[in-house]
């Protein structure tokens, strides 16, 4: 249900705790005893794991309170904080430290002022995390805890029958405010003054795009970062379910075809408008991930129905690449299909080596492995974009300096050395920085890709060896503090990333 890549290349994966027994026992005979658990009050199995992507190994973790439909973010020091959930988890904050042998979840009760179930987190320029919305929670708060603030926009976009504004899409704007999209509407919100500073046009057609009519959204790659608050920002929202989908599936067993459109808008324009594009196939509950070279992957989901128990049909097995810089009408490329349906409660994240890990899928109230249309799925698989094909091996750079873990500051020059076979020219090299997001319910929270500006041209320093000088992001509004993966991209083929911490 939830995944986050940490800066030690380990992936923290977890599910709700009240599905019943998993197939992974807790170590040393440990058990979770929870009188609130609706499935199993004494549970000796794990509902969270730490997956080491470098060694392809995993170990069980112990999460004690219910993380069902919760949210999260990574702090500037790399700590994963994870907020809310159901029953005994609804006001909980949980933390997990990277680069710590044998570490486990630490749970902090009553750290939230409101019950947070289906809320969204986003890291802020000052290093705090903001937690927005959730079921019947038309407000927001911060971690570390301060006070509760009302957000009327959430009640205004709330559909009283099916909600349709849960897990709102939130992106940090370069002016320091927050772009918030819920249901079919969007605002620019000053969370410091608690005021709406701009109202954007309603998405054409008015179809809902948030849970349970679950579409997905990304902030497209940001470039020309030296322009500061004048940097262009574009949001892309894809898929979802038409109005009435949830109730028709729930009450009549009729599964409406999912939306097959994407809406794209420059949120920094003076008079922004949505442009509508048509995907190769309809998709609800799909995940959208930015890849290191700036293209967007659409993966997972269903072709009809909606989010919720047993309410999705026609799994979409074919990933699609979206090419943001292509002309409209030629931006989608269908990729090789998987054989494993990834439906409700699946997730996907990018690894530092450029692969995308996809895991899970459980459209049932409990774990259900047999005699059902879509069994509970426990596997992980990797999607390898075409840049990892052996035919691109000679184009793939290797970063030699700086070393992973390097610390950088805002607005400074950064020298990057790399090796690559074949010819290199100025136009074929770019340096990107990607913040690894918290992924759940088809939205990758705090995800952003930055294309750094070259300040000196590429220079060859030896046989197959090169260096380039770029300038780091100019402010925390462009790149909130924390860990990022830095990539050298050569002829649209990215290197393996290195970890940088911007402070």
Coordinates of C-alpha atoms in Angstrom, one line a residue:
X1 CA 0.0 0.0 0.0
X2 CA 2.9 2.4 0.8
X3 CA 6.5 2.7 -0.4
X4 CA 9.4 5.1 0.2
X5 CA 13.0 4.9 -1.1
X6 CA 15.4 6.1 1.6
X7 CA 18.9 7.6 1.0
X8 CA 20.6 4.3 1.9
X9 CA 18.9 2.6 -1.1
X10 CA 16.5 0.7 1.1
X11 CA 12.8 0.8 0.4
X12 CA 10.4 0.9 3.3
X13 CA 7.2 -1.0 2.3
X14 CA 4.1 -1.3 4.4
X15 CA 0.5 -2.3 4.4
X16 CA -2.5 -1.8 6.8
X17 CA -2.2 -3.9 9.9
X18 CA -5.8 -5.2 10.0
X19 CA -5.8 -7.4 6.8
X20 CA -5.2 -10.5 8.9
X21 CA -2.1 -12.6 8.9
X22 CA 0.5 -11.9 6.2
X23 CA 2.9 -14.6 5.0
X24 CA 6.0 -13.1 6.7
X25 CA 6.4 -13.9 10.5
X26 CA 7.7 -11.3 12.8
X27 CA 11.2 -12.2 14.2
X28 CA 11.9 -13.9 17.5
X29 CA 8.3 -14.8 18.1
X30 CA 7.1 -11.2 18.5
X31 CA 3.4 -10.5 18.1
X32 CA 1.3 -7.4 17.8
X33 CA -1.6 -7.3 20.3
X34 CA -4.3 -4.9 19.3
X35 CA -7.9 -5.0 20.7
X36 CA -8.9 -2.5 18.0
X37 CA -7.9 -4.8 15.1
X38 CA -11.0 -5.8 13.1
X39 CA -9.3 -8.8 11.6
X40 CA -6.9 -10.4 14.2
X41 CA -6.3 -9.1 17.7
X42 CA -3.1 -11.1 18.2
X43 CA -1.0 -11.0 15.0
X44 CA 2.5 -12.5 14.9
X45 CA 3.2 -11.6 11.2
X46 CA 4.8 -8.5 9.6
X47 CA 2.9 -5.8 7.8
X48 CA 6.0 -3.8 7.0
X49 CA 9.4 -4.7 5.4
X50 CA 12.7 -3.1 4.7
X51 CA 13.8 -4.0 1.2
X52 CA 17.5 -3.5 0.4
X53 CA 17.5 -2.8 -3.4
X54 CA 21.3 -3.2 -3.6
X55 CA 21.4 -6.8 -2.2
X56 CA 17.9 -7.8 -3.2
X57 CA 17.1 -8.9 0.4
X58 CA 14.5 -7.9 2.9
X59 CA 13.8 -8.1 6.6
X60 CA 10.4 -7.8 8.5
X61 CA 9.7 -4.6 10.4
X62 CA 7.2 -4.1 13.3
X63 CA 4.5 -1.5 12.9
X64 CA 2.1 -1.6 15.8
X65 CA -0.7 0.8 14.8
X66 CA -2.9 0.8 11.8
X67 CA -1.4 2.5 8.8
X68 CA -4.4 2.0 6.5
X69 CA -4.6 4.9 4.0
X70 CA -2.0 7.0 5.7
X71 CA 0.7 9.3 4.2
X72 CA 4.3 10.4 4.6
X73 CA 7.4 12.4 3.7
X74 CA 11.1 12.4 4.3
X75 CA 12.6 15.2 6.5
X76 CA 15.8 17.1 5.6
X77 CA 18.0 14.6 7.5
X78 CA 16.5 11.7 5.5
X79 CA 14.1 10.4 8.3
X80 CA 10.9 9.0 7.0
X81 CA 7.9 10.3 8.9
X82 CA 4.6 8.6 8.4
X83 CA 1.3 10.1 9.5
X84 CA -2.2 8.9 10.4
X85 CA -4.2 5.8 9.4
X86 CA -7.2 4.1 10.9
X87 CA -8.5 3.4 14.4
X88 CA -5.4 3.4 16.8
X89 CA -3.3 4.9 14.0
X90 CA -5.4 7.9 13.1
X91 CA -3.4 10.5 15.2
X92 CA -0.1 8.6 15.1
X93 CA 3.2 9.8 13.7
X94 CA 5.7 7.0 13.0
X95 CA 9.4 7.5 12.1
X96 CA 12.1 5.4 10.5
X97 CA 15.8 6.2 10.4
X98 CA 17.9 5.4 7.3
X99 CA 21.4 4.0 7.4
X100 CA 20.8 2.3 10.7
X101 CA 21.5 -1.4 11.1
X102 CA 18.6 -3.2 12.7
X103 CA 16.4 0.0 13.1
X104 CA 12.7 -0.4 13.2
X105 CA 9.6 1.9 13.3
X106 CA 9.3 4.3 16.2
X107 CA 5.7 5.3 16.9
X108 CA 4.6 8.6 18.5
X109 CA 1.0 8.6 19.7
X110 CA -1.2 11.7 19.6
X111 CA 1.3 13.7 17.6
X112 CA -1.5 14.8 15.2
X113 CA -4.2 17.3 16.1
X114 CA -6.7 15.7 13.7
X115 CA -7.4 12.2 12.6
X116 CA -5.6 11.8 9.3
X117 CA -7.1 9.1 7.0
X118 CA -6.5 9.6 3.2
X119 CA -4.5 12.8 3.8
X120 CA -1.6 14.2 1.7
X121 CA 1.9 15.2 3.0
X122 CA 4.3 17.6 1.4
X123 CA 7.8 18.7 2.5
X124 CA 8.1 22.5 2.9
X125 CA 11.0 24.9 2.3
X126 CA 11.7 25.2 6.0
X127 CA 12.0 21.4 6.4
X128 CA 8.6 20.8 8.0
X129 CA 6.0 18.5 6.6
X130 CA 2.4 19.8 6.0
X131 CA -0.4 17.3 6.3
X132 CA -3.5 18.3 4.3
X133 CA -7.1 16.9 4.5
X134 CA -8.3 13.4 4.9
X135 CA -11.7 11.9 5.5
X136 CA -13.9 14.6 7.1
X137 CA -10.8 16.6 7.9
X138 CA -11.2 20.0 6.1
X139 CA -8.0 21.4 7.5
X140 CA -4.3 21.1 7.7
X141 CA -1.5 20.9 10.2
X142 CA 2.3 20.6 10.3
X143 CA 4.9 18.2 11.7
X144 CA 6.5 19.1 14.0
X145 CA 3.1 19.9 15.6
X146 CA 1.9 23.5 15.9
X147 CA -1.9 24.1 15.6
X148 CA -4.8 23.2 13.4
X149 CA -5.9 25.5 10.5
X150 CA -9.2 25.3 8.5
X151 CA -9.1 24.9 4.7
X152 CA -12.6 25.7 3.3
X153 CA -11.4 24.6 -0.2
X154 CA -11.6 21.0 1.0
X155 CA -15.2 21.3 2.1
X156 CA -16.1 23.1 -1.1
X157 CA -14.7 20.2 -3.2
X158 CA -16.2 17.5 -1.1
X159 CA -18.8 15.3 -2.7
X160 CA -21.1 14.3 0.1
X161 CA -21.9 10.9 -1.5
X162 CA -18.4 9.7 -2.4
X163 CA -16.1 12.5 -1.4
X164 CA -13.8 12.5 -4.5
X165 CA -11.3 14.9 -2.9
X166 CA -9.2 12.6 -0.8
X167 CA -5.5 12.4 -1.2
X168 CA -5.5 15.8 -2.8
X169 CA -2.6 16.5 -5.3
X170 CA -0.2 19.0 -3.7
X171 CA 2.9 20.6 -5.2
X172 CA 5.2 23.3 -3.8
X173 CA 5.1 26.4 -6.1
X174 CA 8.3 28.4 -6.8
X175 CA 6.7 31.3 -5.0
X176 CA 6.6 29.3 -1.8
X177 CA 2.8 28.7 -1.9
X178 CA 1.1 25.3 -2.5
X179 CA -0.7 24.2 -5.6
X180 CA -3.6 22.1 -4.3
X181 CA -5.9 20.1 -6.6
X182 CA -9.0 18.3 -5.2
X183 CA -11.9 16.7 -7.1
X184 CA -11.8 18.9 -10.3
X185 CA -10.6 22.2 -8.9
X186 CA -7.3 23.8 -8.0
X187 CA -6.0 26.7 -5.9
X188 CA -2.7 28.3 -5.0
X189 CA -2.6 28.5 -1.3
X190 CA -0.5 30.5 1.1
X191 CA -0.3 28.2 4.1
X192 CA 1.6 30.8 6.2
X193 CA -1.3 33.3 6.0
X194 CA -4.0 30.7 5.5
X195 CA -5.4 32.4 2.4
X196 CA -6.1 31.4 -1.2
X197 CA -4.0 33.6 -3.4
X198 CA -5.3 32.2 -6.7
X199 CA -8.1 30.1 -8.1
X200 CA -7.3 28.1 -11.2
X201 CA -9.8 27.0 -13.9
X202 CA -11.9 23.9 -13.2
X203 CA -10.6 21.0 -15.2
X204 CA -12.4 20.7 -18.5
X205 CA -15.3 18.3 -18.4
X206 CA -15.4 18.6 -14.6
X207 CA -14.7 14.9 -14.0
X208 CA -13.3 14.0 -10.6
X209 CA -9.6 13.0 -10.4
X210 CA -9.0 12.3 -6.7
X211 CA -9.8 9.3 -4.5
X212 CA -12.0 7.3 -5.0
X213 CA -12.1 8.4 -8.6
X214 CA -8.4 8.0 -8.5
X215 CA -6.3 9.6 -11.1
X216 CA -2.7 10.6 -10.6
X217 CA -0.6 13.8 -11.0
X218 CA 3.0 14.9 -11.5
X219 CA 4.9 18.2 -11.6
X220 CA 6.7 18.1 -14.9
X221 CA 10.5 18.6 -14.9
X222 CA 11.6 22.1 -13.8
X223 CA 14.4 23.9 -15.7
X224 CA 16.0 27.3 -16.0
X225 CA 16.2 27.3 -12.2
X226 CA 18.4 30.4 -12.1
X227 CA 15.2 32.4 -12.9
X228 CA 14.1 31.8 -9.3
X229 CA 10.4 32.7 -8.8
X230 CA 10.1 33.0 -12.6
X231 CA 10.7 29.3 -13.2
X232 CA 7.9 27.8 -15.3
X233 CA 5.9 25.0 -13.6
X234 CA 3.5 22.6 -15.3
X235 CA 1.2 20.1 -13.7
X236 CA 0.0 16.9 -15.5
X237 CA -3.1 15.0 -14.2
X238 CA -4.0 11.7 -15.9
X239 CA -6.8 9.3 -15.6
X240 CA -9.5 8.9 -13.0
X241 CA -13.1 7.7 -13.1
X242 CA -16.3 9.5 -14.4
X243 CA -18.9 10.8 -12.0
X244 CA -21.1 8.1 -10.6
X245 CA -18.5 5.3 -11.0
X246 CA -18.1 4.5 -7.3
X247 CA -21.8 4.2 -6.6
X248 CA -22.6 2.3 -9.8
X249 CA -19.9 -0.2 -9.0
X250 CA -20.8 -0.5 -5.3
X251 CA -24.6 -0.7 -5.7
X252 CA -25.3 -2.2 -9.1
X253 CA -22.1 -4.0 -10.1
X254 CA -21.8 -1.8 -13.2
X255 CA -18.1 -0.8 -13.9
X256 CA -17.9 2.4 -15.9
X257 CA -15.0 2.8 -18.3
X258 CA -12.2 4.9 -16.6
X259 CA -11.1 8.3 -18.0
X260 CA -8.7 8.2 -20.9
X261 CA -7.6 11.9 -20.7
X262 CA -4.8 13.9 -19.2
X263 CA -5.0 17.6 -18.3
X264 CA -1.9 19.7 -18.4
X265 CA -1.5 23.3 -17.2
X266 CA 1.3 25.8 -16.7
X267 CA 0.5 26.9 -13.1
X268 CA 2.9 29.8 -13.3
X269 CA 1.2 31.4 -16.3
X270 CA -0.7 34.7 -15.9
X271 CA -3.8 33.3 -17.5
X272 CA -3.4 29.5 -17.2
X273 CA -5.6 27.0 -19.1
X274 CA -5.9 23.3 -19.1
X275 CA -4.9 21.4 -22.3
X276 CA -6.5 18.0 -22.7
X277 CA -4.7 15.0 -24.1
X278 CA -5.9 11.5 -24.8
X279 CA -4.0 8.5 -23.4
X280 CA -3.6 5.2 -25.4
X281 CA -6.1 3.6 -22.9
X282 CA -8.3 4.5 -20.0
X283 CA -6.7 4.2 -16.6
X284 CA -7.9 4.6 -13.0
X285 CA -5.6 4.0 -10.0
X286 CA -2.5 4.4 -12.2
X287 CA 0.8 5.6 -10.7
X288 CA 2.8 8.5 -12.4
X289 CA 6.5 8.6 -11.8
X290 CA 9.1 11.0 -13.2
X291 CA 12.1 9.2 -14.6
X292 CA 15.6 10.6 -14.4
X293 CA 15.7 11.8 -18.0
X294 CA 12.5 13.7 -17.6
X295 CA 9.9 11.4 -19.1
X296 CA 6.9 10.3 -17.1
X297 CA 5.9 6.7 -16.5
X298 CA 2.2 5.7 -16.2
X299 CA 1.9 2.3 -14.6
X300 CA -0.6 0.1 -12.7
X301 CA -4.3 0.6 -12.5
X302 CA -7.6 -0.6 -14.0
X303 CA -9.5 0.2 -17.1
X304 CA -13.0 0.3 -15.5
X305 CA -14.5 0.9 -12.1
X306 CA -13.0 2.8 -9.3
X307 CA -10.9 2.6 -6.1
X308 CA -12.4 0.7 -3.2
X309 CA -12.9 -3.0 -2.2
X310 CA -13.8 -5.1 -5.3
X311 CA -14.7 -2.0 -7.3
X312 CA -12.1 -2.2 -10.1
X313 CA -12.1 -4.3 -13.3
X314 CA -10.0 -4.7 -16.5
X315 CA -6.5 -4.3 -15.1
X316 CA -4.2 -2.2 -17.2
X317 CA -1.1 -4.3 -17.8
X318 CA 0.7 -2.0 -20.2
X319 CA 2.8 0.8 -18.8
X320 CA 2.9 4.0 -20.9
X321 CA 5.7 6.6 -21.3
X322 CA 4.7 10.3 -21.6
X323 CA 7.2 12.5 -23.4
X324 CA 6.6 16.0 -22.1
X325 CA 8.7 17.8 -24.8
X326 CA 7.1 16.1 -27.8
X327 CA 4.4 17.8 -29.8
X328 CA 0.9 17.2 -28.5
X329 CA -0.5 14.1 -30.2
X330 CA 2.8 12.3 -30.1
X331 CA 3.6 12.2 -26.4
X332 CA 2.5 8.6 -25.4
X333 CA 4.4 5.4 -26.1
X334 CA 3.0 2.0 -24.9
X335 CA 5.6 -0.2 -23.2
X336 CA 5.9 -4.0 -22.8
X337 CA 3.1 -5.4 -20.6
X338 CA 3.4 -7.2 -17.3
X339 CA 1.3 -10.3 -16.5
X340 CA 0.5 -9.3 -13.0
X341 CA -2.5 -7.0 -12.3
X342 CA -1.6 -4.1 -10.0
X343 CA -4.8 -2.7 -8.8
X344 CA -6.1 -1.2 -5.6
X345 CA -3.4 -0.9 -2.9
X346 CA -0.4 -1.4 -5.2
X347 CA 2.5 1.1 -5.4
X348 CA 5.5 2.0 -7.5
X349 CA 8.8 3.9 -6.9
X350 CA 12.0 4.7 -8.8
X351 CA 15.3 3.2 -7.7
X352 CA 18.7 4.9 -8.0
X353 CA 19.7 2.5 -10.8
X354 CA 16.8 3.7 -13.0
X355 CA 14.5 0.8 -12.5
X356 CA 11.0 1.1 -11.2
X357 CA 9.9 -1.2 -8.4
X358 CA 6.2 -2.2 -8.5
X359 CA 4.6 -4.1 -5.7
X360 CA 1.4 -5.3 -4.1
X361 CA -2.2 -5.2 -5.1
X362 CA -5.1 -6.1 -2.8
X363 CA -8.7 -5.2 -3.7
X364 CA -10.1 -7.2 -0.7
X365 CA -11.0 -6.4 2.9
X366 CA -8.5 -9.0 4.0
X367 CA -5.6 -10.9 2.4
X368 CA -7.3 -13.3 -0.1
X369 CA -5.1 -15.5 -2.2
X370 CA -7.5 -18.0 -3.7
X371 CA -10.8 -18.4 -5.4
X372 CA -11.2 -14.7 -6.2
X373 CA -11.0 -12.7 -9.5
X374 CA -7.9 -10.8 -8.5
X375 CA -5.9 -12.4 -5.6
X376 CA -3.9 -10.5 -3.1
X377 CA -0.5 -10.0 -4.7
X378 CA 2.7 -10.2 -2.6
X379 CA 5.4 -9.9 -5.3
X380 CA 7.7 -7.2 -6.3
X381 CA 8.8 -6.8 -9.9
X382 CA 11.0 -4.3 -11.7
X383 CA 10.1 -2.3 -14.7
X384 CA 13.2 -1.4 -16.7
X385 CA 12.7 1.6 -19.0
X386 CA 14.3 1.4 -22.5
X387 CA 17.3 3.4 -21.3
X388 CA 18.4 0.3 -19.5
X389 CA 18.3 -1.8 -22.7
X390 CA 21.8 -3.3 -23.5
X391 CA 21.8 -1.4 -26.8
X392 CA 22.1 1.8 -24.7
X393 CA 25.0 0.6 -22.6
X394 CA 27.6 2.7 -24.5
X395 CA 25.6 5.8 -23.9
X396 CA 25.1 5.3 -20.2
X397 CA 27.4 7.6 -18.1
X398 CA 29.0 6.7 -14.8
X399 CA 29.4 9.5 -12.3
X400 CA 32.9 9.5 -10.7
X401 CA 32.6 12.7 -8.7
X402 CA 31.1 13.9 -6.4
X403 CA 30.7 10.8 -4.3
X404 CA 27.3 9.6 -3.1
X405 CA 26.3 11.4 0.2
X406 CA 27.9 14.7 -0.9
X407 CA 26.3 17.8 0.7
X408 CA 25.5 20.9 -1.3
X409 CA 24.1 24.4 -0.6
X410 CA 21.7 26.5 -2.6
X411 CA 22.9 28.6 -5.6
X412 CA 26.5 27.2 -5.6
X413 CA 28.5 25.8 -8.5
X414 CA 28.8 22.1 -8.6
X415 CA 31.5 20.2 -10.6
X416 CA 30.3 16.8 -11.9
X417 CA 32.8 14.3 -13.4
X418 CA 31.6 11.3 -15.4
X419 CA 32.7 8.6 -17.8
X420 CA 31.0 7.5 -20.9
X421 CA 31.8 5.7 -24.1
X422 CA 31.3 7.3 -27.5
X423 CA 31.0 10.9 -28.6
X424 CA 29.7 13.6 -26.2
X425 CA 28.5 17.0 -27.3
X426 CA 27.0 19.9 -25.4
X427 CA 23.4 19.3 -26.4
X428 CA 23.5 15.6 -25.4
X429 CA 24.3 16.1 -21.6
X430 CA 22.0 17.3 -18.8
X431 CA 22.2 17.0 -15.0
X432 CA 19.0 16.2 -13.1
X433 CA 18.1 16.0 -9.5
X434 CA 15.1 14.0 -8.3
X435 CA 13.5 13.9 -4.9
X436 CA 12.3 10.4 -4.1
X437 CA 8.6 10.6 -3.1
X438 CA 6.3 8.8 -0.7
X439 CA 4.0 6.7 -2.9
X440 CA 0.5 5.6 -1.9
X441 CA -2.9 5.3 -3.6
X442 CA -1.6 6.5 -7.0
X443 CA 0.1 9.7 -5.8
X444 CA 3.8 10.2 -5.3
X445 CA 4.0 12.9 -2.6
X446 CA 6.8 15.6 -2.7
X447 CA 8.0 14.2 -6.1
X448 CA 9.9 16.7 -8.2
X449 CA 12.6 16.6 -10.9
X450 CA 15.0 19.5 -11.4
X451 CA 17.1 20.1 -14.6
X452 CA 20.2 22.0 -13.4
X453 CA 21.7 24.8 -15.5
X454 CA 25.1 24.4 -17.0
X455 CA 27.5 27.2 -16.1
X456 CA 30.4 25.8 -18.0
X457 CA 30.4 23.6 -21.1
X458 CA 31.2 19.9 -21.0
X459 CA 35.0 19.4 -21.1
X460 CA 36.8 16.2 -22.0
X461 CA 39.5 15.4 -19.4
X462 CA 40.8 12.1 -20.7
X463 CA 39.8 9.1 -22.8
X464 CA 36.0 8.7 -22.1
X465 CA 36.3 11.1 -19.1
X466 CA 34.4 14.4 -18.9
X467 CA 33.4 17.1 -16.5
X468 CA 30.7 19.7 -16.4
X469 CA 29.9 22.5 -14.0
X470 CA 26.3 23.3 -13.1
X471 CA 24.6 25.6 -10.6
X472 CA 22.6 24.0 -7.7
X473 CA 18.9 25.1 -7.2
X474 CA 18.7 28.7 -6.0
X475 CA 16.2 28.3 -3.1
X476 CA 14.3 25.9 -1.0
X477 CA 11.1 26.9 -2.9
X478 CA 12.6 25.2 -5.9
X479 CA 14.2 22.3 -4.0
X480 CA 13.0 21.7 -0.4
X481 CA 15.9 20.6 1.9
X482 CA 16.8 16.9 2.0
X483 CA 18.1 14.1 -0.1
X484 CA 18.0 13.9 -3.9
X485 CA 19.3 11.6 -6.5
X486 CA 21.6 13.3 -9.0
X487 CA 21.9 11.9 -12.5
X488 CA 24.0 12.6 -15.6
X489 CA 21.8 12.1 -18.7
X490 CA 23.6 11.5 -22.0
X491 CA 21.6 11.2 -25.2
X492 CA 18.5 10.6 -23.0
X493 CA 20.2 7.8 -21.2
X494 CA 20.7 8.5 -17.4
X495 CA 23.6 7.3 -15.3
X496 CA 23.0 5.5 -12.0
X497 CA 22.2 8.2 -9.6
X498 CA 24.2 9.4 -6.6
X499 CA 22.8 10.8 -3.4
X500 CA 23.1 14.5 -2.6
X501 CA 21.8 16.3 0.4
X502 CA 20.8 19.9 -0.1
X503 CA 20.8 22.1 3.0

